[in-house]
Amino acid sequence: MPRPVVHLLRSRIALKLTLTLVAFVAVSTLVAGLYLSRGLERVAVESVEARLGTAVRVLHDEARTALVRGAQAGAAQAFAERAARPAAARVTLIALDGRVVADSERTPEGVASMENHAGRPEVRAALAGAVGRDVRRSTTIGAPLIYVAAPVTNAGRIVAVLRLAAPVEAATPAYESLRAVMLTGGGIALVVALGIGLFVAGRVTRPVVEMQDVARQMSEGNFEVRASVRSPDEIGTLGRSLNVMAGRLREKIGDLEREQAKATAVLDAMVEGVIATDGHDHIILINERARVLFGLGRARADHLPLLEVIRNVDLHDVLGESRLAAGGTVVNREVKVSEPSERVLQVHAVPLRFTGEARGVVMVLHDITELRRLEQVRTEFVANVSHELRTPLTAIHGYLETLLDGALEEPENARKFLGIVFRHT
C-alpha cells in the first residue's frame, strides 16, 4: 500500500472509524453469506435426495418385476433406461454381490465391464436394509453426483439394490438466484454502512478535531481558548477536562510570570552583578548590573555562550574552575576588565546543579575598582609621608645625639643645635 495512503489512514480518525465499520459489515456479510450459502446448498442437496428417495420408492415394484423377468432378456437394462427419463436421474440396479445388473448411462456391454459396487457407502446401507445416501464424484461419468440407494425386496427378502443418482448441478438452480440476491444485499449493506460510517464518524470526530485545534492554540501560548462542550459522554468529559487544564495552566503561568518578575526586579536592584550559566557555558540569567559592568546594554545574551557575549578569558577560566570544584566550594578570584572601561571585579563563583544536566555556575561580581584605587592612594600616601618625615627626623636624631654627647656643655652650640631641632620639629 502506498505510503501516502497509509499516512492518510493513520492520520484521519473519521476515516478509521468509517473503514472499521465498513470492514465489520463486510466481514459479517461474508460470514453470513458463507453460512447461508452452505445452508442453502445443504438444503438443496437434501431436497434432491428426498426427490430421489421418493423416486426409488415409486420404482421399487417395477424394479422387482424387471429382476424377476431376468437380466438375460434385457428387462433390467430396459427398466433402467425407461425409468431414468421421468425420474431425471441415473438409474442403476445392483445385485447382492455388488455386481451392476443395469445402468441407464451405460450400454449392456459397458455394464458388464463396470467395477463391483459392493463397497459404495449407499450400497452398503441399502444391503443392510436402510436407505443409503452419499455425495461424491462418479468414476463412471467423471462428475459429482448425489446418490440414493434402497433395497429391492421380494417376499420380505432383499434381492437387489436400486440406486438413483442426480448431478450436483441439479441442486444449484435452487440457490443460485438466492446467492445473487445475497450478493446484491451485501453490496447494498456495504453502501449503507459506508454512509452511516461517514455520518457517525463526522459526528464523533468533529469535537475531537475542535479539541485538537484548541490544544494547538494552547501549545502556541493562547490559554484563553476553550473547547465547546455539548455532550455528557466521554468526548464531552474530555473537552471539559481540556478547559480545566487550560484554566489551570493560565493560572500557573501567571504565577510563574509574577515570580519571575519579582526575581528579575530583585536581581536588577542588586549592586552586584549576577551571571548564571548552564552545563554548556550558555548564559541563562544576567542581571542589569552585570550588563552595565560589561557594557552589554539591552543586547540579547540569553542562551548564548558566555565567551561569545563577554570576551574575557579570565572570567571563563573562573567558570571552568568553579564547575570542577568539589562539594560546592566557592571560588573567589579578581578579574580585570578592560571594556567598556578598566575595572577590577571580585568574582564569587559556585556550582549550580540542574536535574539531569551537567553542572552550571552562578557568579556574583563585585566592582572593587574604587577600593583598589583607594588602597593605592593609601599606599602612596604612606610612602610619601615616610619619605617626608625621614629627613627632619634624621636631623633631629643627629643633633639630639650630638647634644647628649656633650654639646650641652657648650651654651652657644647647644642653643644653636636646639634651634635646629625646633625648626625641624
XYZ file of C-alpha atoms in Angstrom:
425
model
C 0.000 0.000 0.000
C 1.483 3.443 -0.925
C 2.836 5.486 1.943
C 0.533 8.498 1.337
C -2.494 6.207 1.631
C -1.127 4.634 4.826
C -0.438 8.086 6.283
C -3.965 9.206 5.381
C -5.473 6.146 7.061
C -3.415 6.689 10.224
C -3.950 10.440 10.465
C -7.731 10.597 9.986
C -9.805 9.160 12.813
C -13.047 9.629 10.828
C -11.637 7.524 8.008
C -10.511 4.900 10.518
C -13.957 4.679 12.069
C -15.662 4.522 8.666
C -13.355 1.832 7.340
C -13.707 -0.107 10.584
C -17.496 -0.065 10.298
C -17.401 -0.985 6.603
C -14.903 -3.769 7.285
C -17.064 -5.071 10.135
C -20.147 -5.099 7.920
C -18.181 -6.679 5.068
C -16.816 -9.441 7.281
C -20.224 -10.014 8.880
C -21.878 -10.153 5.462
C -19.213 -12.507 4.153
C -19.525 -14.851 7.137
C -23.321 -14.774 6.954
C -23.190 -15.325 3.189
C -20.879 -18.303 3.542
C -23.069 -19.762 6.274
C -26.270 -19.201 4.300
C -24.655 -20.484 1.114
C -23.580 -23.668 2.822
C -27.022 -23.989 4.417
C -28.831 -23.409 1.134
C -26.572 -25.886 -0.629
C -27.234 -28.434 2.077
C -30.993 -27.840 1.860
C -30.865 -28.112 -1.930
C -28.933 -31.381 -1.736
C -31.376 -32.715 0.836
C -34.293 -31.758 -1.418
C -32.711 -33.642 -4.331
C -32.065 -36.602 -2.053
C -35.702 -36.512 -0.934
C -36.831 -36.418 -4.576
C -34.590 -39.334 -5.445
C -35.822 -41.247 -2.362
C -39.401 -40.752 -3.486
C -38.496 -41.925 -6.982
C -36.797 -45.010 -5.540
C -39.928 -45.946 -3.631
C -42.100 -45.383 -6.705
C -39.824 -47.534 -8.910
C -39.396 -50.295 -6.352
C -42.125 -52.613 -7.653
C -41.170 -52.066 -11.277
C -37.540 -52.830 -10.455
C -38.529 -56.049 -8.687
C -40.652 -57.111 -11.727
C -37.728 -56.411 -14.048
C -35.411 -58.521 -11.880
C -37.941 -61.397 -11.774
C -38.117 -61.445 -15.573
C -34.378 -61.935 -15.695
C -31.416 -59.946 -16.829
C -30.736 -62.216 -19.807
C -33.820 -60.950 -21.612
C -32.603 -57.342 -21.122
C -35.586 -56.457 -18.937
C -33.412 -54.904 -16.198
C -31.471 -52.690 -18.632
C -34.715 -51.645 -20.343
C -36.184 -50.771 -16.991
C -33.175 -48.643 -16.059
C -33.233 -46.712 -19.303
C -37.010 -46.270 -19.201
C -37.128 -45.129 -15.560
C -34.245 -42.645 -15.941
C -36.183 -40.249 -18.150
C -39.191 -39.440 -15.905
C -37.021 -39.587 -12.767
C -34.451 -37.221 -14.329
C -31.754 -39.328 -12.701
C -29.283 -42.082 -13.393
C -30.807 -45.453 -12.525
C -28.658 -48.413 -11.506
C -29.622 -51.938 -10.426
C -27.020 -53.727 -8.299
C -27.026 -57.390 -7.316
C -26.465 -58.601 -3.764
C -22.821 -59.375 -4.521
C -22.193 -55.780 -5.727
C -22.275 -56.618 -9.419
C -24.004 -53.995 -11.572
C -27.020 -55.560 -13.325
C -28.222 -52.482 -15.244
C -27.292 -48.798 -15.610
C -29.125 -46.132 -17.562
C -25.877 -44.372 -18.514
C -24.135 -47.449 -19.936
C -24.764 -49.963 -22.690
C -25.230 -53.613 -21.812
C -21.604 -54.224 -22.822
C -20.490 -51.332 -20.684
C -22.481 -52.593 -17.741
C -20.608 -55.865 -17.839
C -17.291 -54.045 -17.518
C -18.301 -51.844 -14.574
C -16.461 -52.403 -11.300
C -18.078 -54.001 -8.304
C -20.242 -51.580 -6.236
C -20.424 -53.544 -3.004
C -18.069 -51.084 -1.311
C -20.089 -47.961 -2.109
C -21.449 -46.328 1.112
C -25.018 -46.021 -0.156
C -24.966 -49.630 -1.470
C -23.726 -50.971 1.868
C -26.521 -49.103 3.672
C -29.149 -50.464 1.236
C -27.877 -54.031 1.591
C -28.288 -53.544 5.336
C -31.956 -52.748 4.775
C -31.825 -48.951 5.032
C -31.904 -46.103 2.538
C -28.325 -45.102 1.734
C -27.205 -41.587 0.693
C -23.886 -40.187 -0.462
C -22.444 -37.276 -2.447
C -19.198 -37.927 -4.367
C -17.532 -37.805 -7.726
C -18.582 -40.635 -10.008
C -15.736 -42.652 -11.509
C -18.042 -43.791 -14.303
C -19.097 -40.421 -15.726
C -16.432 -38.252 -14.047
C -18.837 -35.744 -12.393
C -20.047 -35.175 -8.799
C -23.367 -36.940 -8.125
C -25.939 -37.263 -5.368
C -26.652 -40.975 -4.712
C -29.724 -42.501 -3.063
C -29.961 -46.300 -2.805
C -32.728 -48.544 -1.379
C -33.124 -52.301 -1.110
C -35.361 -54.158 -3.572
C -37.279 -56.844 -1.667
C -39.245 -59.858 -2.785
C -41.295 -61.830 -0.279
C -39.571 -59.961 2.562
C -36.089 -60.780 1.283
C -33.605 -58.330 -0.256
C -32.902 -59.396 -3.819
C -31.061 -56.315 -5.171
C -30.331 -52.626 -4.700
C -31.982 -49.858 -6.707
C -29.821 -46.728 -6.849
C -30.691 -43.348 -8.329
C -28.145 -40.591 -8.908
C -28.540 -36.965 -9.939
C -25.772 -34.461 -10.713
C -24.939 -31.904 -8.028
C -25.742 -29.179 -10.558
C -29.369 -30.226 -10.230
C -29.367 -28.686 -6.744
C -27.697 -25.408 -7.733
C -30.500 -23.625 -9.601
C -32.483 -23.516 -6.383
C -29.934 -21.382 -4.571
C -28.056 -19.607 -7.373
C -30.782 -16.980 -7.518
C -30.691 -16.680 -3.713
C -26.923 -16.270 -3.827
C -27.301 -13.427 -6.311
C -29.851 -11.823 -4.009
C -27.462 -12.182 -1.067
C -24.602 -10.625 -3.035
C -26.800 -7.717 -4.024
C -27.977 -7.327 -0.445
C -24.375 -7.455 0.805
C -23.381 -4.698 -1.634
C -26.309 -2.554 -0.527
C -25.368 -3.204 3.129
C -21.804 -2.060 2.457
C -23.007 1.146 0.784
C -25.384 1.823 3.684
C -22.602 1.051 6.185
C -20.313 3.464 4.359
C -22.922 6.215 4.568
C -23.669 5.524 8.216
C -19.946 5.332 8.968
C -19.261 8.709 7.365
C -22.178 10.278 9.236
C -21.284 8.764 12.620
C -17.552 9.374 12.180
C -18.256 13.004 11.321
C -20.404 13.438 14.418
C -17.851 11.710 16.625
C -14.685 13.264 15.246
C -15.893 16.852 14.841
C -15.482 17.678 18.559
C -12.190 15.790 18.568
C -10.927 17.952 15.696
C -12.102 21.063 17.566
C -10.221 19.962 20.685
C -7.145 19.288 18.541
C -7.296 22.899 17.349
C -7.734 24.072 20.951
C -4.704 22.043 22.038
C -2.665 23.511 19.163
C -3.556 27.067 20.191
C -2.673 26.224 23.804
C 0.724 24.932 22.644
C 1.236 28.317 20.956
C 0.570 30.114 24.262
C -3.102 31.048 23.882
C -4.711 29.827 27.110
C -7.869 31.902 26.667
C -9.304 29.495 24.077
C -11.914 26.976 25.228
C -13.353 23.785 23.728
C -17.098 23.748 23.096
C -18.752 21.089 25.269
C -22.161 19.893 24.080
C -22.461 16.257 25.157
C -22.245 14.424 28.503
C -20.316 11.478 27.033
C -16.583 10.726 27.153
C -15.783 13.317 24.472
C -17.673 15.977 26.439
C -15.756 14.966 29.574
C -12.508 15.261 27.621
C -13.495 18.756 26.459
C -14.320 19.864 29.992
C -11.031 18.436 31.257
C -9.189 20.300 28.496
C -10.876 23.550 29.506
C -9.994 22.995 33.184
C -6.400 22.247 32.220
C -6.233 25.432 30.126
C -7.501 27.492 33.077
C -5.041 25.966 35.498
C -2.157 26.352 33.061
C -3.049 30.010 32.645
C -3.033 30.453 36.431
C 0.256 28.597 36.850
C 1.935 30.504 34.042
C 0.629 33.748 35.529
C 2.107 32.784 38.902
C 5.410 31.889 37.271
C 5.486 35.167 35.366
C 4.843 37.095 38.573
C 7.561 35.168 40.420
C 9.940 35.705 37.522
C 9.146 39.419 37.541
C 9.877 39.567 41.274
C 13.162 37.709 40.893
C 14.148 39.912 37.941
C 13.317 43.054 39.912
C 15.380 41.852 42.873
C 18.333 40.898 40.710
C 18.229 44.141 38.732
C 18.155 46.135 42.007
C 21.310 44.484 43.300
C 24.536 46.459 43.276
C 26.383 43.245 42.432
C 26.348 41.686 39.004
C 24.885 38.182 38.713
C 25.513 35.753 35.866
C 24.200 32.167 35.742
C 25.213 29.617 33.110
C 24.089 26.082 32.298
C 26.227 22.985 31.900
C 27.270 24.051 28.397
C 28.503 27.514 29.458
C 25.437 29.201 27.942
C 24.033 32.206 29.804
C 20.647 31.523 31.373
C 20.457 34.659 33.536
C 22.235 38.022 33.647
C 21.037 40.991 35.698
C 21.149 44.671 34.833
C 24.254 45.419 36.927
C 26.244 42.752 35.084
C 25.139 44.243 31.765
C 26.411 47.655 32.905
C 29.739 46.218 34.088
C 30.406 44.670 30.681
C 28.686 47.321 28.572
C 26.109 44.941 27.110
C 23.141 47.342 27.156
C 19.956 45.552 26.010
C 21.791 43.201 23.658
C 20.481 39.651 23.641
C 22.556 37.408 25.909
C 20.293 34.559 26.997
C 21.195 31.091 25.722
C 24.425 32.347 24.135
C 27.919 31.122 25.124
C 29.489 33.232 27.866
C 32.750 33.715 25.954
C 30.793 34.969 22.936
C 28.920 37.596 24.977
C 31.738 38.582 27.380
C 35.144 38.246 25.763
C 37.182 37.782 28.923
C 39.333 34.686 29.217
C 39.901 35.105 32.983
C 36.150 35.100 33.642
C 35.754 31.987 31.515
C 38.570 30.304 33.471
C 36.734 31.056 36.720
C 33.667 29.393 35.206
C 35.575 26.184 34.449
C 37.348 26.165 37.807
C 34.070 26.514 39.683
C 32.461 23.658 37.756
C 35.332 21.376 38.748
C 35.307 22.458 42.412
C 34.315 19.684 44.833
C 31.440 19.911 47.287
C 30.064 23.209 46.025
C 33.195 25.131 47.089
C 33.016 28.872 46.354
C 35.772 30.052 44.012
C 36.990 33.626 44.627
C 39.030 35.440 42.010
C 39.849 39.001 40.972
C 39.300 39.664 37.285
C 40.368 42.741 35.357
C 38.040 44.082 32.673
C 39.252 46.471 30.014
C 35.965 47.203 28.240
C 33.922 49.387 28.312
C 36.245 50.812 30.984
C 39.022 49.420 33.107
C 37.552 47.740 36.159
C 38.575 45.259 38.814
C 35.926 42.692 39.722
C 35.822 40.355 42.684
C 34.154 37.159 41.343
C 32.481 34.625 43.645
C 31.502 31.501 41.690
C 29.575 28.449 42.946
C 28.369 25.354 41.028
C 24.669 25.151 40.138
C 23.131 21.701 39.813
C 20.369 21.122 37.231
C 18.277 17.937 37.193
C 19.630 15.507 34.630
C 22.177 18.008 33.230
C 25.811 18.946 33.721
C 26.530 21.454 36.473
C 26.096 25.117 35.726
C 27.680 28.029 37.587
C 26.390 31.139 39.366
C 28.808 34.073 39.529
C 28.384 37.141 41.734
C 30.509 40.117 40.588
C 31.591 42.885 42.988
C 33.086 46.035 41.447
C 36.135 46.754 43.635
C 37.769 49.255 41.270
C 37.317 52.191 43.703
C 38.510 50.105 46.645
C 41.689 49.170 44.817
C 42.207 52.836 43.842
C 41.839 53.930 47.475
C 44.281 51.263 48.578
C 46.752 52.585 46.004
C 46.238 56.147 47.290
C 46.786 54.988 50.882
C 49.947 53.153 49.887
C 51.297 56.196 48.054
C 50.326 58.467 50.959
C 52.153 56.302 53.488
C 55.203 56.168 51.215
C 55.207 59.948 50.760
C 54.724 60.603 54.464
C 57.510 58.207 55.347
C 59.789 59.906 52.841
C 58.936 63.414 54.072
C 59.401 62.500 57.768
C 62.662 60.679 57.280
C 64.801 63.855 56.558
C 63.776 66.015 59.585
C 63.742 63.032 61.910
C 67.270 62.160 60.834
C 68.439 65.754 61.532
C 66.633 65.840 64.880
C 68.122 62.466 65.801
C 71.645 63.668 64.837
C 71.557 66.952 66.739
C 69.999 65.370 69.833
C 72.674 62.708 69.784
C 75.316 65.492 69.494
C 73.795 67.329 72.438
C 73.772 64.164 74.530
C 77.369 63.519 73.617
C 78.495 66.833 75.303
C 77.289 69.726 73.238
C 75.006 70.739 76.135
C 78.135 71.913 77.946
C 78.723 74.433 75.190
C 75.922 77.005 75.607
C 76.479 78.696 72.305
C 76.421 75.473 70.287
C 73.709 73.941 72.456
C 71.336 76.792 71.800
C 72.127 76.651 68.088
C 71.515 72.896 67.967
C 68.241 73.218 69.907
C 67.081 75.869 67.433
C 67.752 73.492 64.534
C 65.853 70.674 66.319
C 62.946 73.010 66.997
C 62.851 74.133 63.370
C 62.820 70.510 62.048
C 60.132 69.657 64.585
